[in-house]
Amino acid sequence: DIGLAGMLIFFVALAMTVKANLDERELQLAHKVQSLEGIPVAAALGLIYVAFPAVNWFHAFIGIGLLTRGILGLIIFARQ
């Protein structure tokens, strides 16, 4: 199963690319992405609860959260 190995690779790569000292602009944009992330995640999980009750909530939350953060990050950072 690629799940555990994939998560391990992700977290190792994340640890290697994170900067310790972020400037004010980066902090502001990251906060904006984090603030907006909850809206689509909550809407998608509500839809899953009503329409697809057999779906695993943990996998759905992680997958939707990561995709939403990535898409919002690309949109917001590209517009700034």
Tab-separated table of N, CA and C in Angstrom:
chain	number	residue	atom	x	y	z
A	1	ASP	N	0.845	-1.183	0.000
A	1	ASP	CA	0.000	0.000	0.000
A	1	ASP	C	0.887	1.242	0.000
A	2	ILE	N	0.589	2.154	-0.876
A	2	ILE	CA	1.400	3.357	-1.028
A	2	ILE	C	1.048	4.422	0.001
A	3	GLY	N	-0.033	4.262	0.744
A	3	GLY	CA	-0.517	5.293	1.656
A	3	GLY	C	0.508	5.759	2.665
A	4	LEU	N	1.048	4.856	3.465
A	4	LEU	CA	2.006	5.238	4.501
A	4	LEU	C	3.315	5.736	3.895
A	5	ALA	N	3.780	5.073	2.862
A	5	ALA	CA	5.018	5.505	2.202
A	5	ALA	C	4.832	6.877	1.545
A	6	GLY	N	3.672	7.099	0.956
A	6	GLY	CA	3.396	8.385	0.327
A	6	GLY	C	3.336	9.510	1.343
A	7	MET	N	2.716	9.244	2.489
A	7	MET	CA	2.654	10.263	3.539
A	7	MET	C	4.041	10.551	4.100
A	8	LEU	N	4.866	9.515	4.261
A	8	LEU	CA	6.218	9.695	4.767
A	8	LEU	C	7.038	10.556	3.814
A	9	ILE	N	6.947	10.275	2.527
A	9	ILE	CA	7.655	11.069	1.516
A	9	ILE	C	7.172	12.519	1.550
A	10	PHE	N	5.850	12.707	1.680
A	10	PHE	CA	5.283	14.057	1.731
A	10	PHE	C	5.832	14.846	2.910
A	11	PHE	N	5.827	14.254	4.102
A	11	PHE	CA	6.263	14.977	5.284
A	11	PHE	C	7.773	15.220	5.293
A	12	VAL	N	8.551	14.316	4.731
A	12	VAL	CA	9.994	14.545	4.625
A	12	VAL	C	10.257	15.701	3.661
A	13	ALA	N	9.558	15.712	2.521
A	13	ALA	CA	9.730	16.810	1.569
A	13	ALA	C	9.249	18.126	2.153
A	14	LEU	N	8.168	18.096	2.917
A	14	LEU	CA	7.674	19.301	3.554
A	14	LEU	C	8.689	19.855	4.546
A	15	ALA	N	9.286	18.984	5.345
A	15	ALA	CA	10.281	19.419	6.321
A	15	ALA	C	11.518	20.004	5.639
A	16	MET	N	11.840	19.499	4.455
A	16	MET	CA	13.021	19.987	3.745
A	16	MET	C	12.781	21.341	3.080
A	17	THR	N	11.531	21.682	2.777
A	17	THR	CA	11.257	22.905	2.026
A	17	THR	C	10.708	24.045	2.865
A	18	VAL	N	10.388	23.815	4.121
A	18	VAL	CA	9.829	24.867	4.966
A	18	VAL	C	10.937	25.814	5.425
A	19	LYS	N	10.687	27.111	5.252
A	19	LYS	CA	11.630	28.116	5.725
A	19	LYS	C	11.325	28.451	7.181
A	20	ALA	N	12.346	28.685	7.958
A	20	ALA	CA	12.150	28.996	9.379
A	20	ALA	C	11.668	30.433	9.570
A	21	ASN	N	12.193	31.353	8.798
A	21	ASN	CA	11.841	32.768	8.960
A	21	ASN	C	11.029	33.234	7.759
A	22	LEU	N	9.731	33.382	7.968
A	22	LEU	CA	8.860	33.876	6.911
A	22	LEU	C	8.750	35.391	7.028
A	23	ASP	N	8.665	36.068	5.888
A	23	ASP	CA	8.472	37.505	5.957
A	23	ASP	C	6.976	37.815	6.114
A	24	GLU	N	6.668	39.086	6.291
A	24	GLU	CA	5.291	39.493	6.603
A	24	GLU	C	4.320	39.161	5.471
A	25	ARG	N	4.752	39.330	4.240
A	25	ARG	CA	3.888	39.047	3.084
A	25	ARG	C	3.522	37.570	3.018
A	26	GLU	N	4.503	36.701	3.223
A	26	GLU	CA	4.236	35.268	3.187
A	26	GLU	C	3.294	34.848	4.310
A	27	LEU	N	3.492	35.427	5.498
A	27	LEU	CA	2.605	35.117	6.620
A	27	LEU	C	1.176	35.569	6.338
A	28	GLN	N	1.019	36.734	5.748
A	28	GLN	CA	-0.306	37.261	5.441
A	28	GLN	C	-1.016	36.383	4.407
A	29	LEU	N	-0.306	35.985	3.364
A	29	LEU	CA	-0.915	35.144	2.337
A	29	LEU	C	-1.244	33.752	2.876
A	30	ALA	N	-0.372	33.183	3.701
A	30	ALA	CA	-0.644	31.875	4.292
A	30	ALA	C	-1.858	31.938	5.211
A	31	HIS	N	-1.980	33.016	5.975
A	31	HIS	CA	-3.139	33.173	6.859
A	31	HIS	C	-4.427	33.286	6.050
A	32	LYS	N	-4.369	33.990	4.930
A	32	LYS	CA	-5.538	34.141	4.071
A	32	LYS	C	-5.979	32.787	3.512
A	33	VAL	N	-5.028	31.980	3.070
A	33	VAL	CA	-5.345	30.644	2.549
A	33	VAL	C	-5.956	29.784	3.645
A	34	GLN	N	-5.375	29.814	4.835
A	34	GLN	CA	-5.883	29.007	5.939
A	34	GLN	C	-7.273	29.454	6.357
A	35	SER	N	-7.546	30.748	6.288
A	35	SER	CA	-8.860	31.261	6.653
A	35	SER	C	-9.926	30.814	5.657
A	36	LEU	N	-9.587	30.821	4.385
A	36	LEU	CA	-10.560	30.450	3.357
A	36	LEU	C	-10.710	28.939	3.193
A	37	GLU	N	-9.784	28.178	3.694
A	37	GLU	CA	-9.789	26.729	3.482
A	37	GLU	C	-10.993	26.039	4.128
A	38	GLY	N	-11.441	26.521	5.266
A	38	GLY	CA	-12.511	25.850	6.003
A	38	GLY	C	-13.847	25.865	5.290
A	39	ILE	N	-14.106	26.876	4.489
A	39	ILE	CA	-15.402	27.006	3.833
A	39	ILE	C	-15.646	25.865	2.834
A	40	PRO	N	-14.780	25.652	1.838
A	40	PRO	CA	-15.040	24.545	0.905
A	40	PRO	C	-14.915	23.168	1.553
A	41	VAL	N	-14.042	23.036	2.556
A	41	VAL	CA	-13.902	21.744	3.227
A	41	VAL	C	-15.195	21.393	3.959
A	42	ALA	N	-15.757	22.350	4.692
A	42	ALA	CA	-17.005	22.106	5.406
A	42	ALA	C	-18.154	21.817	4.441
A	43	ALA	N	-18.213	22.550	3.340
A	43	ALA	CA	-19.273	22.318	2.357
A	43	ALA	C	-19.146	20.934	1.729
A	44	ALA	N	-17.927	20.537	1.389
A	44	ALA	CA	-17.718	19.228	0.769
A	44	ALA	C	-18.017	18.096	1.755
A	45	LEU	N	-17.603	18.246	3.019
A	45	LEU	CA	-17.886	17.203	4.004
A	45	LEU	C	-19.374	17.123	4.299
A	46	GLY	N	-20.080	18.244	4.292
A	46	GLY	CA	-21.538	18.210	4.449
A	46	GLY	C	-22.201	17.490	3.295
A	47	LEU	N	-21.724	17.736	2.090
A	47	LEU	CA	-22.254	17.046	0.910
A	47	LEU	C	-21.976	15.548	0.981
A	48	ILE	N	-20.787	15.190	1.413
A	48	ILE	CA	-20.441	13.775	1.548
A	48	ILE	C	-21.324	13.107	2.596
A	49	TYR	N	-21.575	13.792	3.701
A	49	TYR	CA	-22.415	13.232	4.768
A	49	TYR	C	-23.825	12.944	4.266
A	50	VAL	N	-24.372	13.846	3.442
A	50	VAL	CA	-25.743	13.692	2.956
A	50	VAL	C	-25.811	12.731	1.769
A	51	ALA	N	-24.927	12.898	0.804
A	51	ALA	CA	-25.042	12.149	-0.451
A	51	ALA	C	-24.286	10.830	-0.460
A	52	PHE	N	-23.173	10.740	0.255
A	52	PHE	CA	-22.333	9.543	0.217
A	52	PHE	C	-21.985	9.091	1.635
A	53	PRO	N	-22.923	8.522	2.374
A	53	PRO	CA	-22.646	8.174	3.778
A	53	PRO	C	-21.629	7.043	3.953
A	54	ALA	N	-21.345	6.288	2.921
A	54	ALA	CA	-20.403	5.175	3.045
A	54	ALA	C	-18.942	5.598	2.875
A	55	VAL	N	-18.702	6.839	2.496
A	55	VAL	CA	-17.340	7.312	2.265
A	55	VAL	C	-16.613	7.474	3.602
A	56	ASN	N	-15.352	7.097	3.639
A	56	ASN	CA	-14.534	7.230	4.839
A	56	ASN	C	-14.265	8.714	5.099
A	57	TRP	N	-14.691	9.209	6.264
A	57	TRP	CA	-14.575	10.623	6.588
A	57	TRP	C	-13.135	11.078	6.706
A	58	PHE	N	-12.284	10.247	7.294
A	58	PHE	CA	-10.885	10.637	7.485
A	58	PHE	C	-10.198	10.863	6.148
A	59	HIS	N	-10.339	9.920	5.235
A	59	HIS	CA	-9.710	10.061	3.923
A	59	HIS	C	-10.304	11.241	3.151
A	60	ALA	N	-11.605	11.427	3.254
A	60	ALA	CA	-12.246	12.549	2.564
A	60	ALA	C	-11.746	13.882	3.122
A	61	PHE	N	-11.654	13.986	4.442
A	61	PHE	CA	-11.201	15.241	5.054
A	61	PHE	C	-9.767	15.571	4.657
A	62	ILE	N	-8.888	14.576	4.737
A	62	ILE	CA	-7.485	14.814	4.377
A	62	ILE	C	-7.362	15.166	2.896
A	63	GLY	N	-8.015	14.393	2.040
A	63	GLY	CA	-7.926	14.641	0.599
A	63	GLY	C	-8.499	15.985	0.193
A	64	ILE	N	-9.692	16.296	0.690
A	64	ILE	CA	-10.324	17.568	0.340
A	64	ILE	C	-9.533	18.733	0.927
A	65	GLY	N	-9.037	18.567	2.147
A	65	GLY	CA	-8.251	19.629	2.771
A	65	GLY	C	-6.985	19.939	1.995
A	66	LEU	N	-6.258	18.902	1.596
A	66	LEU	CA	-5.020	19.125	0.851
A	66	LEU	C	-5.280	19.727	-0.524
A	67	LEU	N	-6.291	19.216	-1.219
A	67	LEU	CA	-6.616	19.766	-2.539
A	67	LEU	C	-7.091	21.210	-2.442
A	68	THR	N	-7.936	21.493	-1.466
A	68	THR	CA	-8.440	22.855	-1.298
A	68	THR	C	-7.320	23.824	-0.959
A	69	ARG	N	-6.449	23.428	-0.033
A	69	ARG	CA	-5.329	24.302	0.342
A	69	ARG	C	-4.422	24.557	-0.861
A	70	GLY	N	-4.145	23.529	-1.649
A	70	GLY	CA	-3.295	23.694	-2.821
A	70	GLY	C	-3.901	24.596	-3.871
A	71	ILE	N	-5.176	24.389	-4.157
A	71	ILE	CA	-5.841	25.199	-5.180
A	71	ILE	C	-5.972	26.644	-4.722
A	72	LEU	N	-6.419	26.848	-3.476
A	72	LEU	CA	-6.532	28.217	-2.968
A	72	LEU	C	-5.163	28.893	-2.889
A	73	GLY	N	-4.148	28.146	-2.488
A	73	GLY	CA	-2.809	28.708	-2.431
A	73	GLY	C	-2.328	29.174	-3.787
A	74	LEU	N	-2.534	28.336	-4.799
A	74	LEU	CA	-2.138	28.733	-6.155
A	74	LEU	C	-2.885	29.962	-6.624
A	75	ILE	N	-4.185	30.011	-6.381
A	75	ILE	CA	-4.988	31.159	-6.831
A	75	ILE	C	-4.570	32.438	-6.113
A	76	ILE	N	-4.453	32.365	-4.788
A	76	ILE	CA	-4.140	33.573	-4.020
A	76	ILE	C	-2.720	34.046	-4.272
A	77	PHE	N	-1.753	33.128	-4.309
A	77	PHE	CA	-0.369	33.534	-4.531
A	77	PHE	C	-0.175	34.042	-5.964
A	78	ALA	N	-0.920	33.523	-6.927
A	78	ALA	CA	-0.795	33.987	-8.307
A	78	ALA	C	-1.383	35.388	-8.467
A	79	ARG	N	-2.411	35.705	-7.698
A	79	ARG	CA	-3.068	37.012	-7.805
A	79	ARG	C	-2.292	38.108	-7.085
A	80	GLN	N	-1.440	37.763	-6.163
A	80	GLN	CA	-0.716	38.764	-5.358
A	80	GLN	C	0.516	39.257	-6.076
